[in-house]
PDB file of C-alpha atoms in Angstrom:
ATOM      1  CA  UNK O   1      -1.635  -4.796 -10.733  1.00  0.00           C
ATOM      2  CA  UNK O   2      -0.145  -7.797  -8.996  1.00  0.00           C
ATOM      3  CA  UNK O   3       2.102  -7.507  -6.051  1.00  0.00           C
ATOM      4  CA  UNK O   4       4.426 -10.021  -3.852  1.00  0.00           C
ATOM      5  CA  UNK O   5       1.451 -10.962  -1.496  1.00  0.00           C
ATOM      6  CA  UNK O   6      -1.715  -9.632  -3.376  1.00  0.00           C
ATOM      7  CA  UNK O   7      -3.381  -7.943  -6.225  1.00  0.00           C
ATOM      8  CA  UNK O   8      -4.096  -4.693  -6.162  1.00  0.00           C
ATOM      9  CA  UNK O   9      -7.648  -3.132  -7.730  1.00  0.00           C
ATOM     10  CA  UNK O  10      -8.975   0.742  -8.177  1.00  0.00           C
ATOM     11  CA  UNK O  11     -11.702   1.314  -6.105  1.00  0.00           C
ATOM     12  CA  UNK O  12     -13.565   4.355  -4.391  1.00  0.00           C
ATOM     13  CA  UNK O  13     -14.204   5.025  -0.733  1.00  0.00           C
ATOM     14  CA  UNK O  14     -17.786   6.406  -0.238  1.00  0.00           C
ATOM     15  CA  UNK O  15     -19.329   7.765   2.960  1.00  0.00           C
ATOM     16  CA  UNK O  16     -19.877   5.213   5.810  1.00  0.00           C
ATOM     17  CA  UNK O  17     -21.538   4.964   8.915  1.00  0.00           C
ATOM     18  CA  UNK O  18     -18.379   2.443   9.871  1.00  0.00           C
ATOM     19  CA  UNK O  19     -15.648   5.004   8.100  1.00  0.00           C
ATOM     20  CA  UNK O  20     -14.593   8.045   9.882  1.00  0.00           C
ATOM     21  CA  UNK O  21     -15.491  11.508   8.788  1.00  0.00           C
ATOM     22  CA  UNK O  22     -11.886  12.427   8.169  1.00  0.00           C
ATOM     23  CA  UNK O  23     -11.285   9.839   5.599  1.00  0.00           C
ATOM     24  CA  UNK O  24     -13.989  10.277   3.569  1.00  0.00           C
ATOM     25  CA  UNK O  25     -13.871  12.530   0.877  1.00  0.00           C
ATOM     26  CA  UNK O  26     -16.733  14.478  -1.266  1.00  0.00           C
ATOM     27  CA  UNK O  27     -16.358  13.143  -3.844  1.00  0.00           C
ATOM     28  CA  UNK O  28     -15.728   9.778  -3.183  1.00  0.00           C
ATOM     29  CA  UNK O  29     -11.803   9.128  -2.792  1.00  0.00           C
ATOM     30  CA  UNK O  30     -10.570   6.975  -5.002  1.00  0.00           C
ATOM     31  CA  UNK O  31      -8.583   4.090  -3.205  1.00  0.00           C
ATOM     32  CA  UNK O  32      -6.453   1.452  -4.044  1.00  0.00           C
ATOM     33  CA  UNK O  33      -7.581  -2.313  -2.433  1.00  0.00           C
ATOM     34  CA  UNK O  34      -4.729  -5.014  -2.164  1.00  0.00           C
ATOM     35  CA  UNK O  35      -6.534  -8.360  -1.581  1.00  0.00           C
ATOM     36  CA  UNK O  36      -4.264 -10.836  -0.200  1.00  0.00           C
ATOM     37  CA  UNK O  37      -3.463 -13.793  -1.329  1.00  0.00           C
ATOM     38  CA  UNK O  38      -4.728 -16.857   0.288  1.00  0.00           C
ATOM     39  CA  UNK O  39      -3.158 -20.229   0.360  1.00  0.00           C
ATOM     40  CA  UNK O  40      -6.133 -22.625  -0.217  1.00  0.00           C
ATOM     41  CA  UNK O  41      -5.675 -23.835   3.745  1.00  0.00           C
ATOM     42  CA  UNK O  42      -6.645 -19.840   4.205  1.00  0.00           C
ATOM     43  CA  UNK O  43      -5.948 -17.797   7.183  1.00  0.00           C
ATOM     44  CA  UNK O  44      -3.037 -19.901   8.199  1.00  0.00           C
ATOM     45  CA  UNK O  45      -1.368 -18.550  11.995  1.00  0.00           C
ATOM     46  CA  UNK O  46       2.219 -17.690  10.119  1.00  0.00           C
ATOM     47  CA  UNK O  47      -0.468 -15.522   7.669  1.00  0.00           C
ATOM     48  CA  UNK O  48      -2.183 -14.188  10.405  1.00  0.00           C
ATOM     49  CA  UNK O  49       0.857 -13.338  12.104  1.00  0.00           C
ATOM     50  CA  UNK O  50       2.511 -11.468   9.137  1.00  0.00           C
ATOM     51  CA  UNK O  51      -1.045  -9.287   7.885  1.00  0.00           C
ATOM     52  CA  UNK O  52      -1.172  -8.043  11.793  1.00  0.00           C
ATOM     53  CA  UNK O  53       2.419  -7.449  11.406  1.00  0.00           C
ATOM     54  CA  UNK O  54       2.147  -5.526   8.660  1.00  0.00           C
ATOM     55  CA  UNK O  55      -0.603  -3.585   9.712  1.00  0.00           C
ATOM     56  CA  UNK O  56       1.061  -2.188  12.699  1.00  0.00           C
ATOM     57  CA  UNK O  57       4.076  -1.745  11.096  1.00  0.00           C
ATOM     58  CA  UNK O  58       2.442   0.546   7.874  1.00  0.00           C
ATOM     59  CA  UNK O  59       0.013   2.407  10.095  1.00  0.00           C
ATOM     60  CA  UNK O  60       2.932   3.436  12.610  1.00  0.00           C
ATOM     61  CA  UNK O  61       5.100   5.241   9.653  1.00  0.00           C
ATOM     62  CA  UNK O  62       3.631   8.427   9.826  1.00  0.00           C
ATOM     63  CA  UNK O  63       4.321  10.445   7.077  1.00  0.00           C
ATOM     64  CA  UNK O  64       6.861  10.078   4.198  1.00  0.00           C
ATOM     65  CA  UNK O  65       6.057  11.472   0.629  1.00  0.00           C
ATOM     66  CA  UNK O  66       7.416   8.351  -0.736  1.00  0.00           C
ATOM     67  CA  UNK O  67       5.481   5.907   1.120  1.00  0.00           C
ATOM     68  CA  UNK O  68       1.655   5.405   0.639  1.00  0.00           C
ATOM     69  CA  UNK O  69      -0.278   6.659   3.117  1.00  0.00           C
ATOM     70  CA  UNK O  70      -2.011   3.627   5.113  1.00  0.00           C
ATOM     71  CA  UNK O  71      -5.538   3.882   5.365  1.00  0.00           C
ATOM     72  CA  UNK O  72      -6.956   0.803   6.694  1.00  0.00           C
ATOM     73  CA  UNK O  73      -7.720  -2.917   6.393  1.00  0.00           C
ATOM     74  CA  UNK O  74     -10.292  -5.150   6.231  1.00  0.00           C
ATOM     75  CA  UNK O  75     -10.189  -8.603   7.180  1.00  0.00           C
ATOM     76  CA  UNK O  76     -12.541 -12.019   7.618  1.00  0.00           C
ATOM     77  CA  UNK O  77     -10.415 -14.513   8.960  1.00  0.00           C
ATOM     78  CA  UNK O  78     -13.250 -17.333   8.956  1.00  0.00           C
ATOM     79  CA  UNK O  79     -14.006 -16.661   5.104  1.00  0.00           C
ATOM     80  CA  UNK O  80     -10.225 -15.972   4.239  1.00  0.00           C
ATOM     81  CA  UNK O  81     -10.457 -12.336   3.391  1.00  0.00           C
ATOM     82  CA  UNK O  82      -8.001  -9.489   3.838  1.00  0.00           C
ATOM     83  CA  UNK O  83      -7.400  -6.071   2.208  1.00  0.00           C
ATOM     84  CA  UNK O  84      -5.751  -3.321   2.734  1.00  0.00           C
ATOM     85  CA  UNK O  85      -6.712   0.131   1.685  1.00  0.00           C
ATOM     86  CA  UNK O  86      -4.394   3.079   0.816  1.00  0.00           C
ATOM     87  CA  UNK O  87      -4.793   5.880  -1.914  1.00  0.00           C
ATOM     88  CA  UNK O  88      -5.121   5.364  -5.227  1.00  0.00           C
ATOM     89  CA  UNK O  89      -1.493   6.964  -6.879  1.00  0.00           C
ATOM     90  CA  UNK O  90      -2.889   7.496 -10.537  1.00  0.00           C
ATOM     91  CA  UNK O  91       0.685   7.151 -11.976  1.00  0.00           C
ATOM     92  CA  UNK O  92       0.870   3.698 -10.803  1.00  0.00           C
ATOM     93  CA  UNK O  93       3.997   2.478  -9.887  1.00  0.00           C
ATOM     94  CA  UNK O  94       7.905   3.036 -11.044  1.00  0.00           C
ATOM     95  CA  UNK O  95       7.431   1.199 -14.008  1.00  0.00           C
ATOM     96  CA  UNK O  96       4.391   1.919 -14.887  1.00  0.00           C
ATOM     97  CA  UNK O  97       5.495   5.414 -14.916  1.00  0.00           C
ATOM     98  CA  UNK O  98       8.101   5.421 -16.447  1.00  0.00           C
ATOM     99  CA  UNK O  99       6.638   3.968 -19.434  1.00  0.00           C
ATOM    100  CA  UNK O 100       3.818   7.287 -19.831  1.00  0.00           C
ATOM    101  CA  UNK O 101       6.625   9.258 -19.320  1.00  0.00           C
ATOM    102  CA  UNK O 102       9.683  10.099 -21.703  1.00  0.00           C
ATOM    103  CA  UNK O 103      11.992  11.122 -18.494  1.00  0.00           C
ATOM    104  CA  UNK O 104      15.587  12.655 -19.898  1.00  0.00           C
ATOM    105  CA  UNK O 105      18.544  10.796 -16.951  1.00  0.00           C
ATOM    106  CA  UNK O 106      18.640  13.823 -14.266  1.00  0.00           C
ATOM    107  CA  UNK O 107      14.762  13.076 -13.826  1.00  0.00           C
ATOM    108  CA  UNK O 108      15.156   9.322 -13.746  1.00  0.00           C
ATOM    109  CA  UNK O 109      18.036  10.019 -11.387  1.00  0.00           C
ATOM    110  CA  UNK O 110      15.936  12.321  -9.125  1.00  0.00           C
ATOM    111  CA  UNK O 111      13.239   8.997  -9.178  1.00  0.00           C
ATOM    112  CA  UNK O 112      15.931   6.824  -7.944  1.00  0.00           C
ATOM    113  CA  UNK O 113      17.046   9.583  -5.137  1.00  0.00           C
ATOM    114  CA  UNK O 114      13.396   9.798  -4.019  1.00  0.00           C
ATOM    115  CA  UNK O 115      13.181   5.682  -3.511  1.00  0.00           C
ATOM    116  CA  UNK O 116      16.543   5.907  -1.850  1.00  0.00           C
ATOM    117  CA  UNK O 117      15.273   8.602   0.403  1.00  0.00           C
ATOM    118  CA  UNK O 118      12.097   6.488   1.465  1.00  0.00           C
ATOM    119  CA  UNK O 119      14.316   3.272   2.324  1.00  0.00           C
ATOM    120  CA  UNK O 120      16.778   5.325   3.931  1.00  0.00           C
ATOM    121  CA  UNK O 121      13.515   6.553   6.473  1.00  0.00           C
ATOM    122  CA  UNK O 122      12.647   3.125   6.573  1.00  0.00           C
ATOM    123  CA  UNK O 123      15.704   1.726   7.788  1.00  0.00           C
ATOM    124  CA  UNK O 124      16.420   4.619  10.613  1.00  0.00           C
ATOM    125  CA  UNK O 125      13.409   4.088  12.184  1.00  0.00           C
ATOM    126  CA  UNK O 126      13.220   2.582  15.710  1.00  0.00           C
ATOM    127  CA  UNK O 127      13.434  -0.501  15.135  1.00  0.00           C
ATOM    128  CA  UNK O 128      14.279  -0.212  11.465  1.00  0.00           C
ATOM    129  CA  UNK O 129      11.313  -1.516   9.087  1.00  0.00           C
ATOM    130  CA  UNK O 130      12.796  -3.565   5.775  1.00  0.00           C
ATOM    131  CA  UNK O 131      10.749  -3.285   2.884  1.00  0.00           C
ATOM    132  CA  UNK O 132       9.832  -6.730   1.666  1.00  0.00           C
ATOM    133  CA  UNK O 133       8.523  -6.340  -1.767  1.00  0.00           C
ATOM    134  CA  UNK O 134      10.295  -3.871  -3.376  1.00  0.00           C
ATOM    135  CA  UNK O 135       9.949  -3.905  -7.268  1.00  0.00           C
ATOM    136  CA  UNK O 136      11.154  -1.509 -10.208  1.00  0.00           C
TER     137      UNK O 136
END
């Protein structure tokens, strides 16, 4: 699945010596890994800037049910790498659900409350956090 700034693969967390004990799972959780893209000048400051941004911004949101959970990141500056790591939602996103699902209006309407809900808790935070990249 491709987003604004990334693709994003399936993938499963395993036990670590470098992972905490409270975010690995038995079995294995399954994860989802956005790579980011890279221009090819890589890890330019303005990119730097906006992944560290991000970062702190996602793992400060505590908990909504209609924003993934952040998990952690990964990142290589010198070899342009960066992911970041949340869990894997097996109904994909809006659209992709939608299309398993036949969903009569009052259920499509209560998807559309849901997304409005999560914006709304974005946007009375302190400061209020604009989602960039949203799609569907």
């Amino acid at each position: 699945m491709r987003g604004g700034y990334g693709v994003v693969q399936k993938a499963e967390l395993h036990e670590s010596a470098y992972l905490p004990p409270w975010l690995v799972a038995h079995p294995p959780q399954k994860i989802a890994v956005k790579q980011i893209k890279m221009p090819p000048a890589g890890f330019t400051p303005d990119l730097k800037r906006a992944f560290t941004k991000e970062i702190l911004v996602w793992s400060g949101l505590g908990g909504h049910s209609g924003i993934a959970k952040f998990l952690g990141f990964y990142a290589n500056l010198k070899h342009s790498d960066a992911w970041l790591i949340s869990p894997w939602e097996p109904n994909g996103n809006i659209s992709e659900f939608l299309a398993q699902h036949k969903l009569e209006i009052p259920e499509k309407l209560g998807l559309v409350y849901d997304t409005i809900d999560a914006l709304n808790f974005l946007h009375n935070l302190e400061p209020p956090v604009c989602h960039g990249d949203i799609k569907s």
